[in-house]
Coordinates of C-alpha atoms and ligand atoms in Angstrom, one line a residue:
M1 CA 92.9 123.0 99.3
A2 CA 93.4 119.6 97.6
T3 CA 90.2 117.8 96.7
I4 CA 89.6 114.2 97.7
A5 CA 89.7 111.9 94.6
E6 CA 87.1 109.3 93.8
P7 CA 87.4 106.1 95.8
I8 CA 90.0 103.8 94.2
S9 CA 88.2 101.0 92.3
E10 CA 88.1 97.6 94.0
K11 CA 89.9 96.2 90.9
A12 CA 93.1 98.0 92.0
F13 CA 93.2 95.6 95.0
T14 CA 93.4 92.3 93.1
G15 CA 96.8 90.9 92.2
T16 CA 100.0 91.7 93.9
P17 CA 100.3 94.7 96.3
R18 CA 102.1 97.7 94.9
K19 CA 104.5 98.0 97.7
V20 CA 107.5 95.7 98.6
T21 CA 106.4 92.7 100.6
A22 CA 109.6 90.9 101.5
H23 CA 112.2 92.0 104.1
I24 CA 115.8 91.2 103.7
T25 CA 116.1 87.9 105.4
Q26 CA 119.8 87.2 105.8
N27 CA 120.2 85.0 108.8
E28 CA 122.6 86.3 111.4
A29 CA 124.2 84.5 114.4
L30 CA 124.9 86.3 117.6
M31 CA 128.4 87.9 118.0
F32 CA 129.2 85.4 120.7
E33 CA 128.4 82.5 118.3
K34 CA 130.5 84.0 115.5
S35 CA 133.5 84.6 117.8
S36 CA 136.7 82.8 117.3
P37 CA 139.7 83.1 119.7
G38 CA 142.4 85.6 118.9
K39 CA 140.5 87.7 116.3
K40 CA 140.7 91.5 116.9
G41 CA 139.3 94.6 115.4
Y42 CA 142.4 96.7 116.3
K43 CA 146.2 96.6 116.1
L44 CA 148.4 98.2 118.8
P45 CA 152.1 99.1 118.5
P46 CA 154.5 97.2 120.8
L47 CA 154.5 98.4 124.4
D48 CA 157.2 101.2 124.8
V49 CA 156.5 102.2 128.4
P50 CA 157.1 100.3 131.6
E51 CA 154.5 97.7 132.4
V52 CA 152.4 98.5 135.5
D53 CA 151.3 96.2 138.2
A54 CA 147.5 96.6 138.0
Q55 CA 147.0 95.0 141.4
A56 CA 149.3 97.6 143.0
L57 CA 147.6 100.4 141.2
L58 CA 143.9 99.4 141.5
G59 CA 143.8 97.0 144.4
S60 CA 140.7 94.8 144.4
A61 CA 139.3 96.8 141.4
A62 CA 141.9 95.2 139.1
R63 CA 140.6 92.4 136.8
E64 CA 142.8 89.5 135.5
S65 CA 140.4 88.6 132.8
T66 CA 137.8 90.4 130.7
G67 CA 135.3 87.5 130.9
A68 CA 133.9 85.9 127.7
L69 CA 133.8 88.8 125.2
P70 CA 133.2 88.0 121.5
E71 CA 136.4 88.1 119.3
L72 CA 135.8 89.3 115.8
S73 CA 137.5 91.3 113.1
E74 CA 136.3 94.9 112.2
I75 CA 134.5 94.0 109.0
E76 CA 132.7 91.1 110.8
I77 CA 131.4 93.6 113.4
I78 CA 130.5 96.2 110.7
R79 CA 128.5 93.6 108.7
H80 CA 126.9 92.1 111.8
F81 CA 125.4 95.5 112.9
T82 CA 124.6 96.6 109.3
R83 CA 122.7 93.3 108.7
L84 CA 120.8 93.7 112.0
S85 CA 119.9 97.3 111.0
T86 CA 118.2 96.0 107.9
W87 CA 115.7 94.0 110.0
N88 CA 114.3 97.2 111.4
Y89 CA 111.5 99.2 110.0
A90 CA 112.3 103.0 110.0
I91 CA 110.7 106.2 109.0
D92 CA 113.4 106.5 106.3
L93 CA 112.0 103.3 104.7
G94 CA 108.3 104.2 104.7
M95 CA 105.2 105.4 106.5
Y96 CA 105.0 104.8 110.3
P97 CA 101.4 105.5 111.1
L98 CA 101.5 105.0 114.8
G99 CA 98.7 107.1 116.2
S100 CA 99.4 109.4 119.2
C101 CA 103.2 109.0 118.5
T102 CA 103.5 111.5 115.6
M103 CA 106.3 109.6 113.9
K104 CA 107.3 112.3 111.4
Y105 CA 110.3 112.6 109.3
N106 CA 113.4 114.1 110.9
P107 CA 114.8 116.5 108.2
R108 CA 118.5 116.0 107.4
V109 CA 119.2 119.7 108.1
N110 CA 118.5 119.0 111.8
E111 CA 121.2 116.4 111.8
Y112 CA 123.6 118.6 109.9
V113 CA 123.2 121.4 112.4
S114 CA 123.4 119.2 115.5
R115 CA 126.7 117.8 114.2
L116 CA 128.4 121.2 113.8
E117 CA 131.6 120.9 115.8
G118 CA 131.0 123.8 118.2
I119 CA 127.6 122.3 119.0
A120 CA 128.4 118.6 119.1
E121 CA 131.6 119.0 121.1
A122 CA 130.2 121.5 123.6
H123 CA 130.6 120.2 127.2
P124 CA 128.1 120.9 130.0
Y125 CA 131.0 121.8 132.3
Q126 CA 132.3 124.4 129.9
P127 CA 132.3 127.9 131.5
E128 CA 129.3 130.1 130.7
S129 CA 131.6 132.6 129.0
L130 CA 132.5 129.9 126.5
S131 CA 128.9 128.6 126.2
Q132 CA 127.1 131.7 125.0
G133 CA 126.1 130.0 121.7
A134 CA 124.6 127.0 123.5
L135 CA 122.8 129.3 125.9
Q136 CA 121.5 131.2 123.0
V137 CA 120.1 128.0 121.4
I138 CA 118.3 127.3 124.7
K139 CA 116.9 130.8 124.9
S140 CA 115.8 131.0 121.3
L141 CA 114.1 127.6 121.4
Q142 CA 112.3 128.7 124.6
E143 CA 111.1 131.9 122.9
C144 CA 109.8 130.0 119.9
L145 CA 108.0 127.4 122.1
L146 CA 106.4 130.2 124.2
E147 CA 105.2 131.9 121.1
I148 CA 103.8 128.6 119.7
T149 CA 102.0 127.7 123.0
G150 CA 101.0 131.2 124.2
M151 CA 102.4 130.5 127.6
D152 CA 104.6 132.7 129.9
A153 CA 107.5 130.6 131.1
I154 CA 109.2 127.3 130.2
T155 CA 111.7 124.7 131.2
L156 CA 113.5 122.4 128.7
Q157 CA 114.9 120.0 131.3
P158 CA 112.4 117.0 131.1
A159 CA 113.7 114.2 128.9
A160 CA 110.4 112.9 127.5
G161 CA 106.7 113.5 127.5
A162 CA 106.0 111.4 130.6
H163 CA 108.8 113.2 132.4
G164 CA 107.3 116.5 131.3
E165 CA 104.0 115.4 132.8
F166 CA 105.8 114.6 136.1
T167 CA 107.5 118.0 136.1
G168 CA 104.2 119.8 135.2
I169 CA 102.3 118.1 138.0
L170 CA 105.2 118.9 140.5
L171 CA 104.6 122.5 139.6
V172 CA 100.9 122.1 140.3
R173 CA 101.6 120.5 143.6
A174 CA 104.1 123.2 144.6
Y175 CA 101.6 125.9 143.6
H176 CA 98.8 124.5 145.8
Q177 CA 101.3 123.9 148.7
S178 CA 102.6 127.5 148.4
R179 CA 99.0 128.7 149.0
G180 CA 98.7 126.6 152.1
N181 CA 96.1 124.5 150.3
P182 CA 97.5 121.2 149.3
R183 CA 94.9 119.2 147.3
K184 CA 94.4 115.5 146.9
T185 CA 93.0 114.6 143.6
I186 CA 93.6 114.9 139.8
I187 CA 90.8 114.4 137.4
I188 CA 91.6 112.4 134.2
P189 CA 89.3 111.6 131.3
D190 CA 89.0 107.9 130.3
S191 CA 90.4 108.7 126.9
A192 CA 93.8 109.7 128.5
H193 CA 97.2 108.3 127.6
G194 CA 98.3 105.8 130.2
T195 CA 101.1 108.1 131.3
N196 CA 98.6 110.7 132.7
P197 CA 97.2 108.6 135.6
A198 CA 100.6 107.2 136.2
T199 CA 102.0 110.7 136.6
A200 CA 99.3 111.8 138.9
A201 CA 99.8 108.7 141.1
I202 CA 103.6 109.1 141.2
C203 CA 103.2 112.7 142.3
G204 CA 101.0 111.5 145.2
Y205 CA 97.6 112.3 143.9
Q206 CA 94.5 110.2 143.8
V207 CA 93.1 109.8 140.3
V208 CA 89.5 110.6 139.7
N209 CA 88.2 109.1 136.4
L210 CA 86.0 111.2 134.1
K211 CA 83.9 109.4 131.5
S212 CA 83.9 110.9 127.9
N213 CA 80.6 111.9 126.3
A214 CA 79.1 110.5 123.1
Q215 CA 81.4 112.7 120.9
G216 CA 84.5 111.5 122.7
G217 CA 84.9 114.8 124.5
I218 CA 84.6 116.1 128.1
D219 CA 81.1 116.2 129.5
V220 CA 81.2 119.7 131.1
A221 CA 78.3 119.0 133.4
A222 CA 79.9 115.8 134.7
L223 CA 83.1 117.7 135.2
E224 CA 81.4 120.4 137.1
A225 CA 79.9 117.8 139.4
L226 CA 83.4 116.3 140.0
V227 CA 85.5 119.4 140.7
N228 CA 85.7 120.3 144.3
E229 CA 88.1 121.8 146.9
D230 CA 90.3 118.7 146.7
T231 CA 90.8 118.9 143.0
A232 CA 94.4 120.0 142.2
A233 CA 94.0 119.8 138.4
L234 CA 92.5 118.2 135.3
M235 CA 94.9 116.5 133.0
L236 CA 93.5 116.8 129.5
T237 CA 94.9 115.8 126.1
N238 CA 93.8 118.2 123.4
P239 CA 93.1 117.2 120.7
S240 CA 92.1 114.0 122.5
T241 CA 93.5 110.6 121.8
I242 CA 90.7 110.0 119.3
G243 CA 91.9 113.0 117.4
V244 CA 89.0 115.3 118.4
F245 CA 89.5 118.9 119.3
E246 CA 87.9 119.8 122.7
H247 CA 85.5 122.6 121.6
Q248 CA 84.4 123.5 125.2
I249 CA 88.0 124.0 126.3
H250 CA 87.3 127.6 127.5
K251 CA 84.4 126.4 129.6
I252 CA 86.4 123.5 131.0
A253 CA 89.1 126.0 132.1
D254 CA 86.5 128.3 133.7
V255 CA 85.0 125.4 135.7
L256 CA 88.4 124.5 137.1
H257 CA 89.6 128.0 137.8
A258 CA 86.3 128.9 139.6
R259 CA 87.2 126.2 142.2
G260 CA 90.9 127.0 142.4
A261 CA 92.0 124.0 140.3
L262 CA 94.4 124.1 137.4
L263 CA 94.2 122.9 133.8
Y264 CA 97.1 120.7 132.7
M265 CA 97.3 120.0 128.9
D266 CA 99.1 116.9 127.6
G267 CA 100.5 118.6 124.5
A268 CA 101.7 115.4 122.8
N269 CA 99.2 116.1 120.0
M270 CA 100.3 119.7 119.3
N271 CA 101.0 118.6 115.7
A272 CA 97.3 119.4 115.2
L273 CA 97.5 122.9 116.7
V274 CA 100.8 124.6 116.0
G275 CA 100.3 127.8 114.1
K276 CA 96.5 127.6 114.4
T277 CA 95.6 128.0 118.1
R278 CA 97.5 128.4 121.3
P279 CA 96.8 126.6 124.6
G280 CA 97.8 129.7 126.6
D281 CA 95.0 131.5 124.9
F282 CA 92.3 128.9 125.7
G283 CA 92.9 128.6 129.4
V284 CA 95.7 126.1 129.9
D285 CA 97.9 126.7 133.0
V286 CA 100.6 124.2 132.3
M287 CA 101.5 121.8 129.5
H288 CA 104.2 119.7 128.1
L289 CA 105.4 119.4 124.5
N290 CA 107.1 116.4 122.9
L291 CA 109.9 117.8 120.8
H292 CA 110.4 114.2 119.5
K293 CA 106.9 114.2 118.1
T294 CA 105.7 117.7 117.1
F295 CA 109.1 119.1 116.4
S296 CA 110.6 116.3 114.3
T297 CA 113.5 115.3 116.5
P298 CA 114.3 111.5 116.3
H299 CA 111.9 109.3 118.1
G300 CA 111.8 105.7 119.2
G301 CA 114.1 103.1 120.5
G302 CA 113.9 104.6 124.0
G303 CA 115.2 108.1 123.2
P304 CA 116.7 110.5 123.7
G305 CA 113.6 112.6 123.7
S306 CA 112.7 116.0 125.1
G307 CA 109.5 117.1 126.9
P308 CA 109.6 120.8 127.7
V309 CA 107.0 122.2 130.2
A310 CA 105.5 125.6 129.6
C311 CA 103.4 127.3 132.2
K312 CA 101.6 130.5 133.1
K313 CA 103.1 133.2 135.3
I314 CA 101.6 131.8 138.5
L315 CA 103.7 128.7 138.1
E316 CA 106.9 130.3 137.0
P317 CA 108.5 130.5 140.5
F318 CA 108.4 126.7 140.8
L319 CA 110.1 125.8 137.5
P320 CA 113.1 123.5 137.8
T321 CA 116.5 125.1 138.5
P322 CA 118.6 126.4 136.8
V323 CA 116.9 128.8 134.3
V324 CA 118.6 130.8 131.6
A325 CA 118.8 134.5 132.4
E326 CA 120.3 137.6 130.7
S327 CA 122.9 139.7 132.5
S328 CA 122.9 143.5 132.3
D329 CA 125.7 143.3 129.7
G330 CA 123.6 141.2 127.4
T331 CA 125.4 137.9 128.1
L332 CA 123.5 134.8 129.2
H333 CA 123.9 132.7 132.3
F334 CA 122.2 130.1 134.4
N335 CA 120.3 131.4 137.4
Y336 CA 120.4 128.9 140.3
N337 CA 118.8 131.3 142.9
R338 CA 115.3 130.0 142.8
P339 CA 114.0 129.5 146.4
Q340 CA 110.6 128.1 145.3
S341 CA 111.8 125.8 142.6
V342 CA 110.8 122.1 142.6
G343 CA 114.5 121.4 142.1
R344 CA 116.3 119.7 139.3
V345 CA 114.5 117.0 137.2
R346 CA 117.4 116.2 135.0
M347 CA 121.2 116.3 135.1
F348 CA 122.7 119.4 133.4
Y349 CA 120.1 121.2 131.2
G350 CA 118.2 118.5 129.4
N351 CA 118.8 116.7 126.1
F352 CA 120.6 119.6 124.3
G353 CA 121.0 117.8 121.0
M354 CA 117.2 117.6 120.8
F355 CA 116.9 121.4 121.4
V356 CA 119.2 122.0 118.4
R357 CA 117.2 119.8 116.1
A358 CA 113.9 121.3 117.2
L359 CA 115.1 124.8 116.8
A360 CA 116.5 124.0 113.3
Y361 CA 113.1 122.5 112.4
I362 CA 111.2 125.6 113.7
L363 CA 113.5 128.1 112.0
A364 CA 113.6 126.2 108.7
N365 CA 109.8 126.1 108.6
G366 CA 109.1 129.6 109.9
P367 CA 105.6 130.5 111.2
D368 CA 103.9 130.0 107.8
G369 CA 105.7 126.7 107.3
L370 CA 104.6 125.4 110.7
R371 CA 101.0 126.4 110.1
Q372 CA 101.2 124.6 106.7
T373 CA 102.6 121.5 108.4
T374 CA 99.6 121.4 110.8
E375 CA 97.2 121.8 107.9
D376 CA 98.9 119.0 105.9
A377 CA 98.9 116.7 108.9
V378 CA 95.1 117.2 109.4
L379 CA 94.4 116.9 105.7
N380 CA 96.4 113.6 105.5
A381 CA 94.5 112.1 108.4
N382 CA 91.1 113.1 106.9
Y383 CA 92.1 111.8 103.5
I384 CA 92.7 108.4 105.0
R385 CA 89.5 108.7 107.0
A386 CA 87.5 109.5 103.8
K387 CA 89.1 106.6 101.9
L388 CA 88.6 103.9 104.6
E389 CA 85.4 104.7 106.4
D390 CA 83.3 102.6 104.1
L391 CA 85.3 99.5 105.1
Y392 CA 86.3 100.2 108.7
E393 CA 83.9 101.2 111.5
L394 CA 84.3 104.9 112.6
P395 CA 83.1 105.0 116.2
Y396 CA 83.2 108.8 116.6
K397 CA 82.0 110.8 113.7
T398 CA 83.3 114.1 115.2
P399 CA 85.7 115.8 112.7
S400 CA 89.2 114.4 112.9
M401 CA 92.3 116.4 113.5
H402 CA 95.7 114.9 112.9
E403 CA 94.8 111.3 113.5
V404 CA 91.8 109.0 112.9
V405 CA 90.6 106.1 115.1
F406 CA 88.6 103.2 113.5
S407 CA 87.5 100.1 115.3
D408 CA 87.7 96.4 114.2
R409 CA 84.0 95.9 114.8
R410 CA 83.2 94.7 111.2
Q411 CA 86.3 92.5 111.0
V412 CA 85.7 90.9 114.4
R413 CA 82.6 89.2 112.9
N414 CA 85.2 87.0 111.0
G415 CA 87.3 86.5 114.2
I416 CA 89.8 89.2 113.2
K417 CA 91.0 91.8 115.7
T418 CA 92.9 95.0 115.3
G419 CA 96.2 93.3 116.2
D420 CA 95.7 90.8 113.4
L421 CA 95.0 93.5 110.8
A422 CA 98.1 95.4 112.0
K423 CA 100.3 92.2 111.6
R424 CA 99.0 91.8 108.1
L425 CA 99.9 95.5 107.3
I426 CA 103.6 94.5 107.8
D427 CA 103.3 92.2 104.8
Y428 CA 102.3 95.3 102.7
G429 CA 105.5 97.1 103.8
F430 CA 104.1 99.4 106.5
H431 CA 104.7 99.7 110.1
P432 CA 101.5 98.9 112.0
Y433 CA 99.2 101.6 113.3
T434 CA 98.6 101.9 117.0
T435 CA 96.4 98.9 118.1
S436 CA 93.9 98.8 121.0
F437 CA 94.4 102.4 122.0
P438 CA 92.6 104.6 123.1
L439 CA 90.8 102.3 125.5
I440 CA 87.4 104.0 125.0
V441 CA 87.3 102.5 121.5
P442 CA 87.2 98.7 121.8
G443 CA 89.5 97.2 119.1
A444 CA 90.9 100.5 118.1
L445 CA 93.0 101.1 114.9
M446 CA 94.6 104.5 115.6
I447 CA 96.2 106.0 112.5
E448 CA 98.3 109.1 112.3
P449 CA 100.0 109.7 108.9
T450 CA 101.6 113.1 109.8
E451 CA 102.4 115.7 107.2
S452 CA 105.5 113.9 106.1
E453 CA 103.6 111.5 103.8
S454 CA 103.0 112.3 100.2
R455 CA 99.7 111.5 98.4
E456 CA 101.4 108.6 96.7
E457 CA 102.5 106.9 100.0
L458 CA 99.0 107.6 101.5
D459 CA 97.4 105.9 98.5
L460 CA 99.7 102.8 99.0
F461 CA 98.7 102.7 102.6
I462 CA 95.0 103.0 101.7
D463 CA 95.4 100.3 99.1
A464 CA 96.9 98.0 101.7
M465 CA 94.2 98.7 104.2
R466 CA 91.4 98.1 101.6
Q467 CA 93.0 94.9 100.5
I468 CA 93.3 93.7 104.0
A469 CA 89.6 94.4 104.6
R470 CA 88.8 92.2 101.6
E471 CA 91.1 89.5 102.9
A472 CA 89.3 89.6 106.2
E473 CA 86.1 88.7 104.4
E474 CA 87.5 86.1 101.9
N475 CA 90.5 84.5 103.7
P476 CA 90.5 85.3 107.4
Q477 CA 93.2 82.7 108.1
L478 CA 95.7 84.6 105.9
I479 CA 95.3 87.5 108.3
L480 CA 95.4 85.4 111.5
D481 CA 98.7 83.9 110.4
A482 CA 100.3 87.1 109.3
P483 CA 103.0 88.4 108.9
H484 CA 104.2 86.1 106.2
S485 CA 107.0 88.2 104.7
T486 CA 109.2 88.8 107.7
R487 CA 112.2 86.8 109.0
I488 CA 110.2 85.7 112.0
S489 CA 106.5 85.1 111.9
R490 CA 104.0 85.9 114.7
L491 CA 105.6 86.2 118.1
D492 CA 104.3 85.3 121.5
E493 CA 104.1 88.9 122.6
T494 CA 102.9 88.1 126.1
G495 CA 105.8 85.7 126.6
A496 CA 108.3 88.2 125.3
A497 CA 107.0 90.8 127.7
R498 CA 106.6 88.6 130.8
K499 CA 109.6 86.3 130.4
P500 CA 112.2 88.2 128.4
I501 CA 115.6 86.6 127.8
L502 CA 117.9 89.6 127.8
R503 CA 121.3 87.9 128.3
W504 CA 123.2 85.5 126.2
K505 CA 124.6 82.4 128.1
P506 CA 127.0 79.9 126.6
N507 CA 125.4 76.6 125.6
T508 CA 127.1 74.3 128.0
E509 CA 125.4 71.0 127.0
Ligands
PLP1 C1 103.6 110.0 123.5 C2 102.6 110.5 124.5 C3 102.9 110.7 125.8 C4 104.3 110.3 126.5 O1 105.4 110.8 125.8 P1 106.8 110.1 126.0 O2 107.8 111.0 125.4 O3 106.6 108.8 125.3 O4 107.1 109.8 127.4 C5 102.0 111.3 126.7 N1 100.7 111.6 126.2 C6 100.4 111.4 124.9 C7 99.0 111.7 124.5 C8 101.3 110.8 124.0 O5 100.9 110.6 122.7

């Protein structure tokens, strides 16, 4: 195991930061503004077939004009989008320490494999006889994920983590209904991701809130007092959103099972567990995984993601339809004959391209590689914790897993909040960490480096955070006005969320 070096001397933080501080700031007009009539990005040969009367062919669906579309040449379009792309921060540019999101590197081999012709060009309406390879990809990934989670059955249909939660809780509901015992409530700890209570509510359950104990974990006695004949399930994130492993997880499972309730695990934090311990072995009945977090498939910008749901045998009959099955001759097919299924949750079979990438990642690492990945992720988070805990308040001293949560308590004395510190981090060339989440930590700074980061990049991040802590003491205004190095300075985020302008309109004045 690597040893943690001496704290970096404060001298290292004077002078200019070691990382790039300026973004490329080329100004760029909208395509509509750059447009000039008659420009085209294509050239067609002269018409050599009879012209058709669109009105006669299409009736009222025919359009005389295309409306006001921008007219530009090909290179203008290419440059426009290339310039826009340079305004984005990306994992391929540097560390993306967004806690809870597990923003890890997507290895290029994933992309290579997913672009192989037979895979990229496969069509969901292709007959099963011509889709044996694709079916095998699904089956192999399912087997790997079952081995990793220790569960009995799985569906790859859900398109994201929240969608996986929805599917998992539908299984819970179908299970209780099938026993003639529909239940009304789902217990959710106050440290939960916001999607958990939203899922429970959208599936028709009442949410019962459970307060965390002083270590940020579940208070088993309090849970015992809450669980009753109406409890359908507990939704638990493990490790929790403060990056703490739930040591009493066995007991928690026993408390629930004794009263006929189920244990749902939000598996978005599996990057701290893969290869070390398995939810199926510590009492979990149903869980989702985020392939776009733990298994390295691309993440952000709204998808596509993938949120497989794994469950124990008792929930298998309810899994979404269809499921992959093996025929007696060894070929694979989809089985649609599932009378107790909750139905489909997604068209076709889920986001197949994500399955290919996740499988490539799992096979490229192998069991020992995956275990190493987990250990490196935990080591990196603890390295950051050790290097920053003298300057930033650590509200929970419980050992950290793959992420560490500080609070802004010391900086608030100078009027500086977590969001301000995060904006200043942009000036040092990093994407901000997660701010103000989880809610049980007021002014949270939630940092998750993942195993992707080298010691060198972590040191740059630590440098930046230490320098920012100094600035908070010496020059608070510098932080309050940040970022300074970006094209656009601090935005009105509330305005952007509440009154978004999503459409360009011609300036008619
Ligand atoms: C990311 C995350 C989710 C939701 O996953 P999406 O793919 O964004 O829908 C749920 N729970 C936790 C703990 C998460 O970190």
